Amino acid sequence: MKKLSPRLAFVNQSECVACGSCMDVCPRGAVSVWRGSFAVVDEGLCVGCGQCAKECPASVIEIRPRLSRTAAEEKIA
Amino acid sequence: MSKHWYHYLWIWSVIYFALGFFNILFAWLGMISFCLPLVIAIFGGSKAFCNRYCDRGQLLRALGSQAGLSRRRDIPVWMRSKFFRYGFLIFFLAMFAQMLYATYLVYAGVTTLGEFVTLFWSVRVPWEWAYPVKVAPWAAQFAFGLYSLMLTSAILGIITMLFFKPRSWCVYCPMGTMTQLICRAKSPDTYPEQKI
Ligand code: SF4
Ligand code: SF4
Ligand code: SF4
């Protein structure tokens, strides 16, 4: 399996205004606006660079460790 | 940041305001900026207009991100609250309705054409030089009204671009809020939320 970045962008979807600024700056094409409603991050593509968070006018993107998720998932699995 | 052709759409903003400076009747072209995003949202169910093709968004991106004029602070929490966003939308729609009413009054002959641009819904700026070709007074009144609305919102957008993130206007832009509401209504929240 491909090695994933330790960090990942997280969008607070209920406060996202769907402007698409994040999508515009993402160097990996990892974020898109889903049906004009909110931004969605492709967790497999995101490298956690933080470009999107820097650009988001609503400041609703956070860069968080990916680890907590995989650990939680492993626990379930 | 890769470059796309639509990154140059800010040129449309410049052309629009320049044309309206010399002949206010060109302000009617602003209806494109009102109708196109709604058509795309209603029939396409997307915010493709905001995401790519909006000249206003591209203008703020060019000035704030590319030219680096933005201080990039976080927008105050109240400004991105639903209360403010929906409140501003309602206010904006009310101002739009008032503009239509003013147009009607001129059409009905109750008032005469006011050859000025009104900034921030209160400050009258003389603009009579921009009306060289006479048309039906109501059509000119609408043009002055629409240009006022466009210029006011552009100035607001540029001010918040300077202090906050480049496209902070897009947080409370009435067209953006309205198209997002339409898109959300059209697509039930079925996308799995990202949980970390
Ligand atoms: S953190 Fe970087 S790679 Fe991930 S979505 Fe944001 S801009 Fe794209
Ligand atoms: S930049 Fe921020 S507000 Fe705009 S679509 Fe992306 S996450 Fe949403
Ligand atoms: S939110 Fe408004 S200014 Fe921003 S891209 Fe959409 S329509 Fe244009």
PDB file of N, CA and C in Angstrom, chain A residues 8-56:
ATOM      1  N   LEU A   8      -3.354  15.576   7.263  1.00  0.00           N
ATOM      2  CA  LEU A   8      -4.457  15.552   6.310  1.00  0.00           C
ATOM      3  C   LEU A   8      -5.353  16.764   6.522  1.00  0.00           C
ATOM      4  N   ALA A   9      -5.908  17.296   5.423  1.00  0.00           N
ATOM      5  CA  ALA A   9      -6.836  18.427   5.548  1.00  0.00           C
ATOM      6  C   ALA A   9      -8.198  17.924   5.988  1.00  0.00           C
ATOM      7  N   PHE A  10      -8.823  18.684   6.875  1.00  0.00           N
ATOM      8  CA  PHE A  10     -10.152  18.333   7.370  1.00  0.00           C
ATOM      9  C   PHE A  10     -11.067  19.535   7.198  1.00  0.00           C
ATOM     10  N   VAL A  11     -12.182  19.352   6.495  1.00  0.00           N
ATOM     11  CA  VAL A  11     -13.105  20.467   6.242  1.00  0.00           C
ATOM     12  C   VAL A  11     -14.292  20.396   7.199  1.00  0.00           C
ATOM     13  N   ASN A  12     -14.557  21.497   7.861  1.00  0.00           N
ATOM     14  CA  ASN A  12     -15.762  21.598   8.665  1.00  0.00           C
ATOM     15  C   ASN A  12     -16.914  21.866   7.693  1.00  0.00           C
ATOM     16  N   GLN A  13     -17.540  20.783   7.251  1.00  0.00           N
ATOM     17  CA  GLN A  13     -18.474  20.904   6.134  1.00  0.00           C
ATOM     18  C   GLN A  13     -19.712  21.732   6.439  1.00  0.00           C
ATOM     19  N   SER A  14     -20.131  21.773   7.684  1.00  0.00           N
ATOM     20  CA  SER A  14     -21.356  22.539   7.965  1.00  0.00           C
ATOM     21  C   SER A  14     -21.097  24.040   7.884  1.00  0.00           C
ATOM     22  N   GLU A  15     -19.834  24.455   7.969  1.00  0.00           N
ATOM     23  CA  GLU A  15     -19.550  25.891   7.880  1.00  0.00           C
ATOM     24  C   GLU A  15     -18.867  26.295   6.583  1.00  0.00           C
ATOM     25  N   CYS A  16     -18.662  25.316   5.703  1.00  0.00           N
ATOM     26  CA  CYS A  16     -18.031  25.588   4.414  1.00  0.00           C
ATOM     27  C   CYS A  16     -19.007  26.377   3.535  1.00  0.00           C
ATOM     28  N   VAL A  17     -18.497  27.367   2.803  1.00  0.00           N
ATOM     29  CA  VAL A  17     -19.382  28.163   1.938  1.00  0.00           C
ATOM     30  C   VAL A  17     -19.303  27.717   0.467  1.00  0.00           C
ATOM     31  N   ALA A  18     -18.571  26.651   0.210  1.00  0.00           N
ATOM     32  CA  ALA A  18     -18.494  26.059  -1.134  1.00  0.00           C
ATOM     33  C   ALA A  18     -17.957  27.009  -2.197  1.00  0.00           C
ATOM     34  N   CYS A  19     -17.035  27.862  -1.807  1.00  0.00           N
ATOM     35  CA  CYS A  19     -16.497  28.840  -2.760  1.00  0.00           C
ATOM     36  C   CYS A  19     -15.492  28.217  -3.731  1.00  0.00           C
ATOM     37  N   GLY A  20     -14.825  27.155  -3.284  1.00  0.00           N
ATOM     38  CA  GLY A  20     -13.876  26.476  -4.163  1.00  0.00           C
ATOM     39  C   GLY A  20     -12.454  27.026  -4.137  1.00  0.00           C
ATOM     40  N   SER A  21     -12.145  27.929  -3.222  1.00  0.00           N
ATOM     41  CA  SER A  21     -10.776  28.467  -3.148  1.00  0.00           C
ATOM     42  C   SER A  21      -9.774  27.354  -2.835  1.00  0.00           C
ATOM     43  N   CYS A  22     -10.197  26.407  -2.021  1.00  0.00           N
ATOM     44  CA  CYS A  22      -9.328  25.294  -1.636  1.00  0.00           C
ATOM     45  C   CYS A  22      -8.987  24.443  -2.862  1.00  0.00           C
ATOM     46  N   MET A  23     -10.014  24.160  -3.646  1.00  0.00           N
ATOM     47  CA  MET A  23      -9.867  23.359  -4.860  1.00  0.00           C
ATOM     48  C   MET A  23      -8.904  24.041  -5.824  1.00  0.00           C
ATOM     49  N   ASP A  24      -8.983  25.375  -5.866  1.00  0.00           N
ATOM     50  CA  ASP A  24      -8.162  26.143  -6.796  1.00  0.00           C
ATOM     51  C   ASP A  24      -6.675  26.048  -6.460  1.00  0.00           C
ATOM     52  N   VAL A  25      -6.351  26.012  -5.179  1.00  0.00           N
ATOM     53  CA  VAL A  25      -4.919  26.044  -4.820  1.00  0.00           C
ATOM     54  C   VAL A  25      -4.312  24.667  -4.569  1.00  0.00           C
ATOM     55  N   CYS A  26      -5.132  23.650  -4.376  1.00  0.00           N
ATOM     56  CA  CYS A  26      -4.571  22.341  -4.028  1.00  0.00           C
ATOM     57  C   CYS A  26      -3.661  21.796  -5.134  1.00  0.00           C
ATOM     58  N   PRO A  27      -2.395  21.556  -4.811  1.00  0.00           N
ATOM     59  CA  PRO A  27      -1.460  21.083  -5.827  1.00  0.00           C
ATOM     60  C   PRO A  27      -1.708  19.622  -6.231  1.00  0.00           C
ATOM     61  N   ARG A  28      -2.510  18.902  -5.442  1.00  0.00           N
ATOM     62  CA  ARG A  28      -2.727  17.487  -5.722  1.00  0.00           C
ATOM     63  C   ARG A  28      -4.107  17.192  -6.296  1.00  0.00           C
ATOM     64  N   GLY A  29      -4.899  18.208  -6.485  1.00  0.00           N
ATOM     65  CA  GLY A  29      -6.268  17.969  -6.945  1.00  0.00           C
ATOM     66  C   GLY A  29      -7.023  17.088  -5.966  1.00  0.00           C
ATOM     67  N   ALA A  30      -6.741  17.281  -4.678  1.00  0.00           N
ATOM     68  CA  ALA A  30      -7.304  16.382  -3.666  1.00  0.00           C
ATOM     69  C   ALA A  30      -8.618  16.880  -3.082  1.00  0.00           C
ATOM     70  N   VAL A  31      -8.977  18.106  -3.415  1.00  0.00           N
ATOM     71  CA  VAL A  31     -10.201  18.628  -2.810  1.00  0.00           C
ATOM     72  C   VAL A  31     -11.143  19.126  -3.906  1.00  0.00           C
ATOM     73  N   SER A  32     -12.415  18.849  -3.727  1.00  0.00           N
ATOM     74  CA  SER A  32     -13.408  19.282  -4.702  1.00  0.00           C
ATOM     75  C   SER A  32     -14.655  19.744  -3.954  1.00  0.00           C
ATOM     76  N   VAL A  33     -15.487  20.491  -4.645  1.00  0.00           N
ATOM     77  CA  VAL A  33     -16.736  20.943  -4.015  1.00  0.00           C
ATOM     78  C   VAL A  33     -17.835  19.985  -4.446  1.00  0.00           C
ATOM     79  N   TRP A  34     -18.434  19.340  -3.463  1.00  0.00           N
ATOM     80  CA  TRP A  34     -19.439  18.323  -3.751  1.00  0.00           C
ATOM     81  C   TRP A  34     -20.814  18.955  -3.964  1.00  0.00           C
ATOM     82  N   ARG A  35     -21.314  18.826  -5.206  1.00  0.00           N
ATOM     83  CA  ARG A  35     -22.641  19.325  -5.584  1.00  0.00           C
ATOM     84  C   ARG A  35     -22.954  20.730  -5.079  1.00  0.00           C
ATOM     85  N   GLY A  36     -21.946  21.585  -5.152  1.00  0.00           N
ATOM     86  CA  GLY A  36     -22.160  22.974  -4.753  1.00  0.00           C
ATOM     87  C   GLY A  36     -22.500  23.160  -3.288  1.00  0.00           C
ATOM     88  N   SER A  37     -22.244  22.118  -2.494  1.00  0.00           N
ATOM     89  CA  SER A  37     -22.679  22.185  -1.101  1.00  0.00           C
ATOM     90  C   SER A  37     -21.542  22.395  -0.101  1.00  0.00           C
ATOM     91  N   PHE A  38     -20.467  21.607  -0.249  1.00  0.00           N
ATOM     92  CA  PHE A  38     -19.313  21.772   0.633  1.00  0.00           C
ATOM     93  C   PHE A  38     -18.101  21.077   0.024  1.00  0.00           C
ATOM     94  N   ALA A  39     -16.928  21.432   0.550  1.00  0.00           N
ATOM     95  CA  ALA A  39     -15.703  20.841   0.019  1.00  0.00           C
ATOM     96  C   ALA A  39     -15.472  19.463   0.616  1.00  0.00           C
ATOM     97  N   VAL A  40     -14.906  18.562  -0.195  1.00  0.00           N
ATOM     98  CA  VAL A  40     -14.636  17.197   0.225  1.00  0.00           C
ATOM     99  C   VAL A  40     -13.179  16.874  -0.101  1.00  0.00           C
ATOM    100  N   VAL A  41     -12.478  16.318   0.860  1.00  0.00           N
ATOM    101  CA  VAL A  41     -11.068  15.991   0.668  1.00  0.00           C
ATOM    102  C   VAL A  41     -10.919  14.508   0.318  1.00  0.00           C
ATOM    103  N   ASP A  42     -10.183  14.231  -0.742  1.00  0.00           N
ATOM    104  CA  ASP A  42      -9.859  12.848  -1.083  1.00  0.00           C
ATOM    105  C   ASP A  42      -8.672  12.443  -0.213  1.00  0.00           C
ATOM    106  N   GLU A  43      -8.955  11.610   0.769  1.00  0.00           N
ATOM    107  CA  GLU A  43      -7.934  11.306   1.765  1.00  0.00           C
ATOM    108  C   GLU A  43      -6.744  10.554   1.198  1.00  0.00           C
ATOM    109  N   GLY A  44      -6.956   9.888   0.069  1.00  0.00           N
ATOM    110  CA  GLY A  44      -5.850   9.159  -0.540  1.00  0.00           C
ATOM    111  C   GLY A  44      -4.888  10.078  -1.276  1.00  0.00           C
ATOM    112  N   LEU A  45      -5.400  11.218  -1.740  1.00  0.00           N
ATOM    113  CA  LEU A  45      -4.561  12.138  -2.514  1.00  0.00           C
ATOM    114  C   LEU A  45      -3.937  13.239  -1.658  1.00  0.00           C
ATOM    115  N   CYS A  46      -4.617  13.640  -0.596  1.00  0.00           N
ATOM    116  CA  CYS A  46      -4.152  14.767   0.216  1.00  0.00           C
ATOM    117  C   CYS A  46      -2.820  14.446   0.877  1.00  0.00           C
ATOM    118  N   VAL A  47      -1.909  15.436   0.796  1.00  0.00           N
ATOM    119  CA  VAL A  47      -0.599  15.250   1.435  1.00  0.00           C
ATOM    120  C   VAL A  47      -0.426  16.169   2.650  1.00  0.00           C
ATOM    121  N   GLY A  48      -1.525  16.831   3.022  1.00  0.00           N
ATOM    122  CA  GLY A  48      -1.477  17.656   4.228  1.00  0.00           C
ATOM    123  C   GLY A  48      -0.601  18.881   4.141  1.00  0.00           C
ATOM    124  N   CYS A  49      -0.433  19.425   2.927  1.00  0.00           N
ATOM    125  CA  CYS A  49       0.474  20.561   2.745  1.00  0.00           C
ATOM    126  C   CYS A  49      -0.060  21.859   3.335  1.00  0.00           C
ATOM    127  N   GLY A  50      -1.379  21.954   3.490  1.00  0.00           N
ATOM    128  CA  GLY A  50      -1.955  23.135   4.134  1.00  0.00           C
ATOM    129  C   GLY A  50      -2.239  24.318   3.233  1.00  0.00           C
ATOM    130  N   GLN A  51      -2.001  24.169   1.938  1.00  0.00           N
ATOM    131  CA  GLN A  51      -2.299  25.268   1.003  1.00  0.00           C
ATOM    132  C   GLN A  51      -3.768  25.681   1.088  1.00  0.00           C
ATOM    133  N   CYS A  52      -4.635  24.684   1.119  1.00  0.00           N
ATOM    134  CA  CYS A  52      -6.073  24.940   1.128  1.00  0.00           C
ATOM    135  C   CYS A  52      -6.479  25.694   2.384  1.00  0.00           C
ATOM    136  N   ALA A  53      -5.910  25.294   3.521  1.00  0.00           N
ATOM    137  CA  ALA A  53      -6.255  25.936   4.789  1.00  0.00           C
ATOM    138  C   ALA A  53      -5.824  27.402   4.776  1.00  0.00           C
ATOM    139  N   LYS A  54      -4.713  27.666   4.122  1.00  0.00           N
ATOM    140  CA  LYS A  54      -4.187  29.029   4.047  1.00  0.00           C
ATOM    141  C   LYS A  54      -5.100  29.915   3.204  1.00  0.00           C
ATOM    142  N   GLU A  55      -5.755  29.309   2.226  1.00  0.00           N
ATOM    143  CA  GLU A  55      -6.563  30.085   1.281  1.00  0.00           C
ATOM    144  C   GLU A  55      -8.036  30.188   1.686  1.00  0.00           C
ATOM    145  N   CYS A  56      -8.515  29.207   2.446  1.00  0.00           N
ATOM    146  CA  CYS A  56      -9.957  29.150   2.762  1.00  0.00           C
ATOM    147  C   CYS A  56     -10.444  30.444   3.422  1.00  0.00           C
TER     148      CYS A  56
END
